[in-house]
Short mmCIF file of C-alpha atoms and ligand atoms in Angstrom, two decimals:
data_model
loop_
_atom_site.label_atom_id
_atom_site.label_comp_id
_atom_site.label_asym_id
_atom_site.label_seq_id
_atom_site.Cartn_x
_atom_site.Cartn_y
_atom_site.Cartn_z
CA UNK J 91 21.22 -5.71 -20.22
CA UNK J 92 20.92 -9.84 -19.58
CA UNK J 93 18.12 -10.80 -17.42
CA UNK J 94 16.44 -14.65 -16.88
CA UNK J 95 12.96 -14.05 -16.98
CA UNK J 96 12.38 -17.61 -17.35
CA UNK J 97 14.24 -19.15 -14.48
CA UNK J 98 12.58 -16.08 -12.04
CA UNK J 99 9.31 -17.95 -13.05
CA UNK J 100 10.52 -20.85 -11.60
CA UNK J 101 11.34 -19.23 -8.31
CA UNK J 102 9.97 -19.54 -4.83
CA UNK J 103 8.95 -16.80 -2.44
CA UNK J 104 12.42 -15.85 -1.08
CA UNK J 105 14.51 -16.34 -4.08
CA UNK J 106 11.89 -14.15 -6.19
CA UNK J 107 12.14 -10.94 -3.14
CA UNK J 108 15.91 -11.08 -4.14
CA UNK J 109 16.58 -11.84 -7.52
CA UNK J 110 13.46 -11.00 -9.21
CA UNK J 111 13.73 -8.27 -12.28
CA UNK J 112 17.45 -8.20 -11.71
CA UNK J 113 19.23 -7.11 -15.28
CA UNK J 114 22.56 -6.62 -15.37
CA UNK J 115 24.31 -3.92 -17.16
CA UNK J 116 27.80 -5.08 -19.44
CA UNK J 117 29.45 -4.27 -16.34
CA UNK J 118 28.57 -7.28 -14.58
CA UNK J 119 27.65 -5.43 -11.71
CA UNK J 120 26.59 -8.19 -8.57
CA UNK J 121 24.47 -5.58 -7.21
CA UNK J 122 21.55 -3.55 -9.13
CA UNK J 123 22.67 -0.52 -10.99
CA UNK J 124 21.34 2.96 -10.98
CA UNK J 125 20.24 4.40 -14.14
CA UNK J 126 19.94 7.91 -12.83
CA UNK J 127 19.55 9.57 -16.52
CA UNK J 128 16.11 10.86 -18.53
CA UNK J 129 17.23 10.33 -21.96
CA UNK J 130 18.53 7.45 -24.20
CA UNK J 131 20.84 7.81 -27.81
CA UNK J 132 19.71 5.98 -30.71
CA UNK J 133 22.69 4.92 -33.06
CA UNK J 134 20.74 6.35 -36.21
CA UNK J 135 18.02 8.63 -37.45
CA UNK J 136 16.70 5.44 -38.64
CA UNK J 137 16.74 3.75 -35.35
CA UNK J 138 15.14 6.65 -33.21
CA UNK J 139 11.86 6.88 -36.16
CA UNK J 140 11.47 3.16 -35.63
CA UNK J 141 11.53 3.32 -32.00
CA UNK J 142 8.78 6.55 -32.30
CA UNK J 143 6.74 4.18 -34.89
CA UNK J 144 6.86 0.89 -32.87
CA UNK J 145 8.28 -1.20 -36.01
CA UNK J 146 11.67 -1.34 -34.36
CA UNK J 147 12.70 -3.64 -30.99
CA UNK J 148 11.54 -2.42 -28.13
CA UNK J 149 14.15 -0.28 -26.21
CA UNK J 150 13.93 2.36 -23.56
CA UNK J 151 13.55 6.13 -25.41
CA UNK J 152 12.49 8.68 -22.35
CA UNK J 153 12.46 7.66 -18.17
CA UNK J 154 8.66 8.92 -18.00
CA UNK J 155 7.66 6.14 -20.18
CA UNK J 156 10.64 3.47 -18.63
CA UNK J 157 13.76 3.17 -16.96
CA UNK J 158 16.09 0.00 -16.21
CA UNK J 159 16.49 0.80 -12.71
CA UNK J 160 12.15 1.02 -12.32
CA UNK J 161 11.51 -1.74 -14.58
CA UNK J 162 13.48 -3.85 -12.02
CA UNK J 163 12.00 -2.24 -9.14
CA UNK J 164 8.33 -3.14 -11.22
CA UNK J 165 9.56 -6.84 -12.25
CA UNK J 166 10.20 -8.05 -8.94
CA UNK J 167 7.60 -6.18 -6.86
CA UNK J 168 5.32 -8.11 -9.76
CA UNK J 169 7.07 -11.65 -8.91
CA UNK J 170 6.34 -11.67 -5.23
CA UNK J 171 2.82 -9.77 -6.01
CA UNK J 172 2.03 -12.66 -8.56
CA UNK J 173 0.87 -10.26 -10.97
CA UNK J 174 1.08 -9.46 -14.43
CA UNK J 175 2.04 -6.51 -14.82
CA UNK J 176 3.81 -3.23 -12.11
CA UNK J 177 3.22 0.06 -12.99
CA UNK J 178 5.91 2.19 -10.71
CA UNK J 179 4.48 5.44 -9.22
CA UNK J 180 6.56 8.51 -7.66
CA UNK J 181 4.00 8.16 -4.33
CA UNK J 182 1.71 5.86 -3.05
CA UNK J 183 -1.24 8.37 -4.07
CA UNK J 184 -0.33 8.81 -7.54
CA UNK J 185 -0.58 5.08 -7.91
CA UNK J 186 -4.35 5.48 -6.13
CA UNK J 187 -5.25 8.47 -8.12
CA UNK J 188 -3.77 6.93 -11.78
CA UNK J 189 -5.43 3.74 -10.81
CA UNK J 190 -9.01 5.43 -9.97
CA UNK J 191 -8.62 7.55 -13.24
CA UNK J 192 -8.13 5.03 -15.58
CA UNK J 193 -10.64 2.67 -14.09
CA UNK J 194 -13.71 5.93 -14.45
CA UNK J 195 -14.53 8.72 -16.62
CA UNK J 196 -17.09 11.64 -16.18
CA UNK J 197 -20.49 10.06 -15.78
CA UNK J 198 -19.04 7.11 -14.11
CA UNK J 199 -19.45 6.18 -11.09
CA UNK J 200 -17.39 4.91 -7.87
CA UNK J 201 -17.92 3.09 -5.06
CA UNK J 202 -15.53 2.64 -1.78
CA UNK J 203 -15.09 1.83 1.58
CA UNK J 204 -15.49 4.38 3.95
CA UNK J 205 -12.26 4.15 6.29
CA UNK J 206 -9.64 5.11 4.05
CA UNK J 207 -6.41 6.84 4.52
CA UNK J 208 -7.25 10.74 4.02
CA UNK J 209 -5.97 11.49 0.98
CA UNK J 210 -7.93 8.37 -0.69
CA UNK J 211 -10.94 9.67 1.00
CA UNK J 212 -10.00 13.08 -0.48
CA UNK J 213 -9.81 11.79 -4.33
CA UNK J 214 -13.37 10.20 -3.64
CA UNK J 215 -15.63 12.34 -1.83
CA UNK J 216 -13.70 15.74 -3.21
CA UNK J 217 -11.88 14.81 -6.82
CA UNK J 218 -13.34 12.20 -8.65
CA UNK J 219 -16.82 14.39 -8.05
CA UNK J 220 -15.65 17.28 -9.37
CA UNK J 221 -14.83 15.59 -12.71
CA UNK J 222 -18.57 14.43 -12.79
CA UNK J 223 -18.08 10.83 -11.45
CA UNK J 224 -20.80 9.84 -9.00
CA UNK J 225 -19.00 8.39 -5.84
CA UNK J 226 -20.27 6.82 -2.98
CA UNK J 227 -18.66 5.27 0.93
CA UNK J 228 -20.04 2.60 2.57
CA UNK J 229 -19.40 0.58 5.72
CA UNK J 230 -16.77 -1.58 5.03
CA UNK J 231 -17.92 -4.30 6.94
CA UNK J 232 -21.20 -4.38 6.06
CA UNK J 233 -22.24 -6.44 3.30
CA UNK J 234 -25.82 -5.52 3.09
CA UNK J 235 -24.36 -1.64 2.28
CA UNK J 236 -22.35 -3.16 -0.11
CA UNK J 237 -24.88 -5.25 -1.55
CA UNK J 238 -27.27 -1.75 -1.92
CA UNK J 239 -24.36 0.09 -3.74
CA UNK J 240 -23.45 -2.42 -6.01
CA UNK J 241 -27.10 -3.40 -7.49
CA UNK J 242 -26.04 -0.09 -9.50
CA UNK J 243 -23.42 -0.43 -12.03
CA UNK J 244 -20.31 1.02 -11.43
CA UNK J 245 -16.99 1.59 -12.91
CA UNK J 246 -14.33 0.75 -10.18
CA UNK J 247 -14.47 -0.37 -6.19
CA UNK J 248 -11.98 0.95 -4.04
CA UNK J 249 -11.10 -0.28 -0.61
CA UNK J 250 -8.65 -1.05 1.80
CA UNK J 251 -8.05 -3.33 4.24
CA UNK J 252 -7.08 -3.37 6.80
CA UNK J 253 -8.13 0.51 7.21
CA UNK J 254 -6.16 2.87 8.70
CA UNK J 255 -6.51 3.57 11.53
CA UNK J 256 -9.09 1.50 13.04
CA UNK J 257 -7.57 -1.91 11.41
CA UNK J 258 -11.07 -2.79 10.05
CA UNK J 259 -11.10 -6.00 7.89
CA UNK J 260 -13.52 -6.19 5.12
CA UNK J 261 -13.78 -9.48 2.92
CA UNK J 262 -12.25 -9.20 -0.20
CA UNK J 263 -13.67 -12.06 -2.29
CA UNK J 264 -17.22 -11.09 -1.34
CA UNK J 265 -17.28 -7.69 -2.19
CA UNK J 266 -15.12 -8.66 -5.66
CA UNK J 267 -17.79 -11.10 -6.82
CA UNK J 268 -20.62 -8.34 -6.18
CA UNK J 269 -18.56 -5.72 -7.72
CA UNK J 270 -17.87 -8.18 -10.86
CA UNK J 271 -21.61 -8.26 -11.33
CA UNK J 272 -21.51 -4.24 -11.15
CA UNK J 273 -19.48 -4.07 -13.78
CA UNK J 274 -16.86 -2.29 -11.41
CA UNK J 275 -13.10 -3.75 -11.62
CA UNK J 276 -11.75 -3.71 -7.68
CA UNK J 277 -8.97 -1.73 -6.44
CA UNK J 278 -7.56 -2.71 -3.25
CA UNK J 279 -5.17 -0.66 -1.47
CA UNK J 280 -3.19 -3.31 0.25
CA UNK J 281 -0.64 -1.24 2.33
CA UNK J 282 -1.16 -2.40 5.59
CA UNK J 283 -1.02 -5.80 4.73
CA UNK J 284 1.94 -5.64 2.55
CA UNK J 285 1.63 -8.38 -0.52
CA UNK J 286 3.58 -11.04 2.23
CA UNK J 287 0.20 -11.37 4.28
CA UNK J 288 -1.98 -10.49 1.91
CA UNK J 289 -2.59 -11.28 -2.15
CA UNK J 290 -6.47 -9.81 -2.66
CA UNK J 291 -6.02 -10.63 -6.53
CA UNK J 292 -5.91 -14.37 -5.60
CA UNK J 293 -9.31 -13.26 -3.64
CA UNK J 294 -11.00 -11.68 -6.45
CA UNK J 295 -9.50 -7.92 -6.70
CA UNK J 296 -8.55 -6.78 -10.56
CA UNK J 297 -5.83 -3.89 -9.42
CA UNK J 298 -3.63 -3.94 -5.92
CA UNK J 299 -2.35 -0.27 -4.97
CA UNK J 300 0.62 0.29 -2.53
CA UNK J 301 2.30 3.19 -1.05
CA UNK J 302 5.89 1.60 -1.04
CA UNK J 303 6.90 4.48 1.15
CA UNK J 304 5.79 2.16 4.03
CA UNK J 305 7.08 -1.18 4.35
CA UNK J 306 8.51 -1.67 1.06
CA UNK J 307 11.22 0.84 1.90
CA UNK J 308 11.06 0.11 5.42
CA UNK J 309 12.78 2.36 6.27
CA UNK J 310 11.47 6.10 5.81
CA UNK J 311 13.71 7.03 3.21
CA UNK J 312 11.89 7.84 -0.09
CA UNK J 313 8.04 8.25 -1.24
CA UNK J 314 6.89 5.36 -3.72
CA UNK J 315 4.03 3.63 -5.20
CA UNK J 316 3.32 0.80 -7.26
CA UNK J 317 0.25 -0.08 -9.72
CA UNK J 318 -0.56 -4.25 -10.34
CA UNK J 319 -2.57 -5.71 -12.03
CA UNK J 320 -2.95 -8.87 -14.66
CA UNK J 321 -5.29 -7.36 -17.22
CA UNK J 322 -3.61 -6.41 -20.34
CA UNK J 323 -6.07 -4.37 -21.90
CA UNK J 324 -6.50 -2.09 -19.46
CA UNK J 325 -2.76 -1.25 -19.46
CA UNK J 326 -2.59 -0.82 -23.06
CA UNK J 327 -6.07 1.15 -23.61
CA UNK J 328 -6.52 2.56 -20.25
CA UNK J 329 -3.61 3.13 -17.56
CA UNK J 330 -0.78 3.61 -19.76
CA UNK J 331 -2.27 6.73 -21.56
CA UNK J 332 -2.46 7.98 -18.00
CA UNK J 333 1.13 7.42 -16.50
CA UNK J 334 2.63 8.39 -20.11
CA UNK J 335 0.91 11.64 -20.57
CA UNK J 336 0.28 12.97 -16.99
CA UNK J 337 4.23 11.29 -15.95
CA UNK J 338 4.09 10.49 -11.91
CA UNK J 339 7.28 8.53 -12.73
CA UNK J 340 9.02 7.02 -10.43
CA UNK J 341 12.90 8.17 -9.90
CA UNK J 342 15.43 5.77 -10.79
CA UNK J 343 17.09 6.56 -7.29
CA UNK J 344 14.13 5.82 -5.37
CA UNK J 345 13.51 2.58 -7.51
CA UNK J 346 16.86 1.33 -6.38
CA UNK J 347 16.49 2.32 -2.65
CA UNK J 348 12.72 0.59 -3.00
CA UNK J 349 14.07 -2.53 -5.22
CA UNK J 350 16.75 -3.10 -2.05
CA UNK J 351 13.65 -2.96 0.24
CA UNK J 352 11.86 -5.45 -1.31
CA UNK J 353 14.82 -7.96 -0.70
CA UNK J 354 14.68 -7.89 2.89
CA UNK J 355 10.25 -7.36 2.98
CA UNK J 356 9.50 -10.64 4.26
CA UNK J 357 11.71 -10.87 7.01
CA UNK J 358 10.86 -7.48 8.34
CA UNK J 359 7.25 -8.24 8.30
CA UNK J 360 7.97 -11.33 10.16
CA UNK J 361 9.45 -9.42 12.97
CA UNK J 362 7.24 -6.48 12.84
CA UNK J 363 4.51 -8.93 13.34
CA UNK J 364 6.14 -10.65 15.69
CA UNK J 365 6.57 -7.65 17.70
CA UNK J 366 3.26 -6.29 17.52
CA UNK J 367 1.50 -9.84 18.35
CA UNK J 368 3.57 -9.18 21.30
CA UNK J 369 3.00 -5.53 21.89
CA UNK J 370 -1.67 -6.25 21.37
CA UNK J 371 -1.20 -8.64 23.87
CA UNK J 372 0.92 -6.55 26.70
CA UNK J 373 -1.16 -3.55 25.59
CA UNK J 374 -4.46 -6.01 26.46
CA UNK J 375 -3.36 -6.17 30.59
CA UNK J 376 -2.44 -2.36 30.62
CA UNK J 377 -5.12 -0.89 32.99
CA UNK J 378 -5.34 2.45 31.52
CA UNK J 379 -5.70 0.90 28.02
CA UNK J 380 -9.81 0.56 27.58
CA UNK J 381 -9.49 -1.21 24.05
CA UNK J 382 -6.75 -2.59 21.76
CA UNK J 383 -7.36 -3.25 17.89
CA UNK J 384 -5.14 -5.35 16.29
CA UNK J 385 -6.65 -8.29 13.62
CA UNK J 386 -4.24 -10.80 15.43
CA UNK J 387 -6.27 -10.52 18.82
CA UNK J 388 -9.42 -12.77 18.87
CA UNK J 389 -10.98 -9.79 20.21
CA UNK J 390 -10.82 -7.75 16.99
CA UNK J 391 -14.45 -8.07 15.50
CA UNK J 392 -13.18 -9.47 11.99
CA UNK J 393 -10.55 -11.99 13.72
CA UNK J 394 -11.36 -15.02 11.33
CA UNK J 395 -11.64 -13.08 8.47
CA UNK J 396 -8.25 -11.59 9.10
CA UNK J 397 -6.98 -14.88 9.87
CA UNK J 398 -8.39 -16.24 6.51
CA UNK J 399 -7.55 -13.33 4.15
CA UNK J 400 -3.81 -12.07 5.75
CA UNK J 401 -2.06 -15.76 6.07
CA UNK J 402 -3.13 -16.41 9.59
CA UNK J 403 -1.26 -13.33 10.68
CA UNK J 404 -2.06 -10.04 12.14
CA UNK J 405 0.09 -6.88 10.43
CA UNK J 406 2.60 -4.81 12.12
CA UNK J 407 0.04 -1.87 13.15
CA UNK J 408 -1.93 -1.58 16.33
CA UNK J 409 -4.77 0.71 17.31
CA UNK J 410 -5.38 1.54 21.01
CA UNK J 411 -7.84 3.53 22.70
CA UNK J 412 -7.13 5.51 26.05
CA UNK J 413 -9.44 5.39 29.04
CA UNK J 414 -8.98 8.78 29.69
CA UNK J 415 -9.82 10.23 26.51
CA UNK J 416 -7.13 13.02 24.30
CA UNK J 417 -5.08 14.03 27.42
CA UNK J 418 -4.16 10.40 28.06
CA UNK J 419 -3.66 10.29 24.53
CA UNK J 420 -0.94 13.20 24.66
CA UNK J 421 0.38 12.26 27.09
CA UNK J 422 1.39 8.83 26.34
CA UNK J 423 2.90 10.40 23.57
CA UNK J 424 4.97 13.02 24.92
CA UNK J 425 6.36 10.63 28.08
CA UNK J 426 7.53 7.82 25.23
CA UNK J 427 11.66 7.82 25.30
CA UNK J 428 11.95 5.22 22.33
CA UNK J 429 8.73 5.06 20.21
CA UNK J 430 8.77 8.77 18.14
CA UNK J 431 5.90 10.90 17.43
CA UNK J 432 5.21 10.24 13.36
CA UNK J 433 2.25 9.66 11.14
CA UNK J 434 4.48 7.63 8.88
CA UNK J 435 3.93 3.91 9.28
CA UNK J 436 6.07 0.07 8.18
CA UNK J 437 9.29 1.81 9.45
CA UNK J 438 11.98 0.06 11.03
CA UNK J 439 11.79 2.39 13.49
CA UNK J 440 8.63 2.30 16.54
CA UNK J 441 6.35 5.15 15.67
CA UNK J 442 3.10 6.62 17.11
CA UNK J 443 0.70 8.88 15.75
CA UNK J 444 -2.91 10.39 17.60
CA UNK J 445 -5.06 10.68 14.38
CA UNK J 446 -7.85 12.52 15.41
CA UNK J 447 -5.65 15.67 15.42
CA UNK J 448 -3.02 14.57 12.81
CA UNK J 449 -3.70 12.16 9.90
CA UNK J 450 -7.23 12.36 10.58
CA UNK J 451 -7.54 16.07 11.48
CA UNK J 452 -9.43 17.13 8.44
CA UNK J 453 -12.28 14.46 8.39
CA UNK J 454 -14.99 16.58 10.07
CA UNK J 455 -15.75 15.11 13.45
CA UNK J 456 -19.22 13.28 12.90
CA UNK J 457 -17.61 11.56 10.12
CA UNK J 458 -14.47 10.39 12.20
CA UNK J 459 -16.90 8.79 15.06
CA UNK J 460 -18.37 7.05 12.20
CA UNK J 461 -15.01 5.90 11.09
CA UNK J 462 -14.50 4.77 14.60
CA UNK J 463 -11.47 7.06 15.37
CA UNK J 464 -11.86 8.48 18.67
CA UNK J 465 -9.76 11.21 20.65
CA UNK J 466 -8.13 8.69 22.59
CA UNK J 467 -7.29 6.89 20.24
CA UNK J 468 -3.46 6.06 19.06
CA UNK J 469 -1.98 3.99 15.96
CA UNK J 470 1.43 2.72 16.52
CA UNK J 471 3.67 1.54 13.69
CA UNK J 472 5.49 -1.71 15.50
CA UNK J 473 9.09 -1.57 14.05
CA UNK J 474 12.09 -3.84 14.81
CA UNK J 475 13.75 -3.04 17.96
CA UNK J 476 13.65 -5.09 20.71
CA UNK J 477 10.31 -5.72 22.32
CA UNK J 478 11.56 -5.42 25.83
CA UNK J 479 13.06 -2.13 24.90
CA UNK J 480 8.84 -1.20 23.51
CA UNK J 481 7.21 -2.69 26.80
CA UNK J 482 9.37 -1.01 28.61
CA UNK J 483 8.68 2.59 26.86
CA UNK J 484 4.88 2.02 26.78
CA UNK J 485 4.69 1.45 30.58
CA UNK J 486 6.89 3.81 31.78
CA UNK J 487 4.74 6.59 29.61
CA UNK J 488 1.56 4.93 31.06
CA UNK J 489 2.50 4.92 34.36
CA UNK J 490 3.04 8.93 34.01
C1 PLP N 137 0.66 6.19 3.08
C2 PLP N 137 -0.53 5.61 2.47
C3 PLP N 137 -0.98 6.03 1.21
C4 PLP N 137 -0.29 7.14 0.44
O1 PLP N 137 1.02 6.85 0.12
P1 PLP N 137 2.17 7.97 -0.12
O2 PLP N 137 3.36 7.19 -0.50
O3 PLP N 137 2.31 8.72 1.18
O4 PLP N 137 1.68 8.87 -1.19
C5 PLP N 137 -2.12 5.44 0.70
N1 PLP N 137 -2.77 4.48 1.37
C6 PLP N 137 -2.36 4.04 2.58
C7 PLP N 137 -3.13 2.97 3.27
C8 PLP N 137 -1.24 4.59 3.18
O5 PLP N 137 -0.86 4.17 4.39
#
């Protein structure tokens, strides 16, 4: 394998989303090759003991430990991140739960932001507890909360922004500098903002999570998920004891669909934004429509933060509320020609989802009002069609 480390430094932006990582095999392949295999052959007994013992080079000896086709996926996911170091996951929530687990212990304790996407709610109010770490939500956007929780030490933070659904902002850099003083290294989960609008290490955060089933693949293929981060100790000491020994690996096949991905990210963001600035605004002069979310709108209540923290730019994900409550809701849904019915999101692809009674369903009620979901509430996924084509849809399903 030959790869230029040192001129991918030297990249910008665009060159790094498509030539980053990129090692090529003897067979001078132009495109990335898949290395679909588990094992690797050592030449001698000698060889294969020094690999084992760490005195020889270092080579690749077992795909749950490192493959060529991840490690390129990780290298250039790590370029346009800025980051030291990519950890490859086989889902988004392996990469929050190895994260979380090699950031605590038992006795440890946890604090996060209380609109999260289920299954991170899930690991901290149900999983981390039950291996006797202390965890505790707050209001994302309120700093005083934040403030209380963090005059405790802690071990990690864990938040994400913008939340899902309700596109909340919450400021990264203020919350890093109290966590800092906690003790507590930060872990943002940066999905929604993809690392194009959004770098929260450059803000303060120790750890970024992603699910790259979303916009990194783009394109609802395959599950992913990605660990980065810049501090070296913790990988050695702490996170790769975790990935080696417990193996969410990452397949090589998925790496390769995901490391294609991340060559065209940018300029599907663009448009997805693009098309939902678009779509906030037309959704704004709909009568039926009593309130539109979106961080792009100067109505959302943490505009200028968004504006500050996501490059000026609002994220491909809308949240609407319905005047007339869960029917409207429905119904919306089930008159839409073009825009599908799916709780996946950062597809190519329009899609819609009611999360009260889908990704939301099992948060019990009181706690969903406090989240701000509501039951007429809908999250569309902007994707890249036309936006003519979307208008279109959206009022002809209103107007039903
Ligand atoms: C989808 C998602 C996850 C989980 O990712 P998977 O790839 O589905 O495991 C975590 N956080 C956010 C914000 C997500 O949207």
């Amino acid at each position: 394998m030959t790869t230029d480390k040192k001129a991918s430094n030297n990249w910008r932006a665009a060159t790094r989303s498509v030539r980053g990582g990129t090692a090529r095999s003897g067979f001078c392949e132009t495109s990335e090759a898949i290395f679909m295999n588990s094992g690797y052959v050592y030449e001698t007994a000698a060889e294969a003991e020094a690999s084992f013992d760490g005195s020889g080079p270092e080579r690749f000896v077992y795909s749950r430990f490192a493959n060529p086709t991840v490690g390129m996926f990780e290298e250039r996911l790590a370029l346009i991140e800025g980051a030291q170091y990519c950890r490859a996951t086989a889902s988004g929530m392996s990469a929050v739960w190895n994260a979380l687990a090699a950031s605590t212990k038992a006795g440890g304790r946890v604090v996060g932001s209380r609109a999260l996407f289920g299954s991170c709610e899930f690991i901290l109010t149900t999983l981390l507890p039950r291996f006797g770490v202390e965890t505790e939500l707050v209001d994302g956007t309120d700093k005083d909360a934040w403030e209380k929780a963090l005059s405790k030490p802690a071990d990690a933070v864990f938040l994400e922004t913008p939340s899902n659904p309700t596109l909340e902002v919450i400021d990264i850099a203020f919350i890093s500098e109290l966590a800092h003083k906690a003790g507590a290294k930060v872990i943002v989960d940066n999905v929604f903002a993809t690392p194009i609008l959004q770098k929260p290490m450059e803000l303060g955060a120790d750890i970024v999570v992603y699910s790259a089933t979303k916009h990194i693949d783009g394109q609802g293929r395959c599950l992913g998920g990605a660990i980065l981060f810049n501090d070296k100790e913790w990988h050695d000491e702490h996170l790769t004891t975790f990935l080696r020994h417990t193996g969410p690996s990452m397949s090589p096949f998925n790496a390769w669909v995901l490391l294609k991905g991340l060559e065209t990210l940018s300029l599907r963001v663009d448009q997805h934004i693009r098309n939902a600035t678009a779509l906030a605004e037309f959704l704004t002069e709909q009568p039926q429509v009593s309130r539109v979310l979106y961080p792009g709108l100067k109505s959302h209540p943490q505009h200028e933060l968004a504006m500050k923290q996501m490059s000026g730019r609002g994220g491909g994900l809308i949240a609407i509320e319905l005047a007339g409550g869960k029917k409207a809701a429905f119904s919306l849904l089930d008159n839409l020609k073009l825009i599908d019915i799916s709780n996946n999101l950062g597809d190519a692809k329009s899609l819609a989802t009611h999360p009260w009674t889908t990704t939301h369903q099992r948060v019990p009620a009181e706690d969903k009002v406090v989240m701000g979901i509501t039951e007429g509430m809908l999250r569309l996924s902007v994707g890249l069609e036309d936006i003519d084509d979307l208008k279109e849809d959206l009022l002809a399903a209103l107007a039903v």
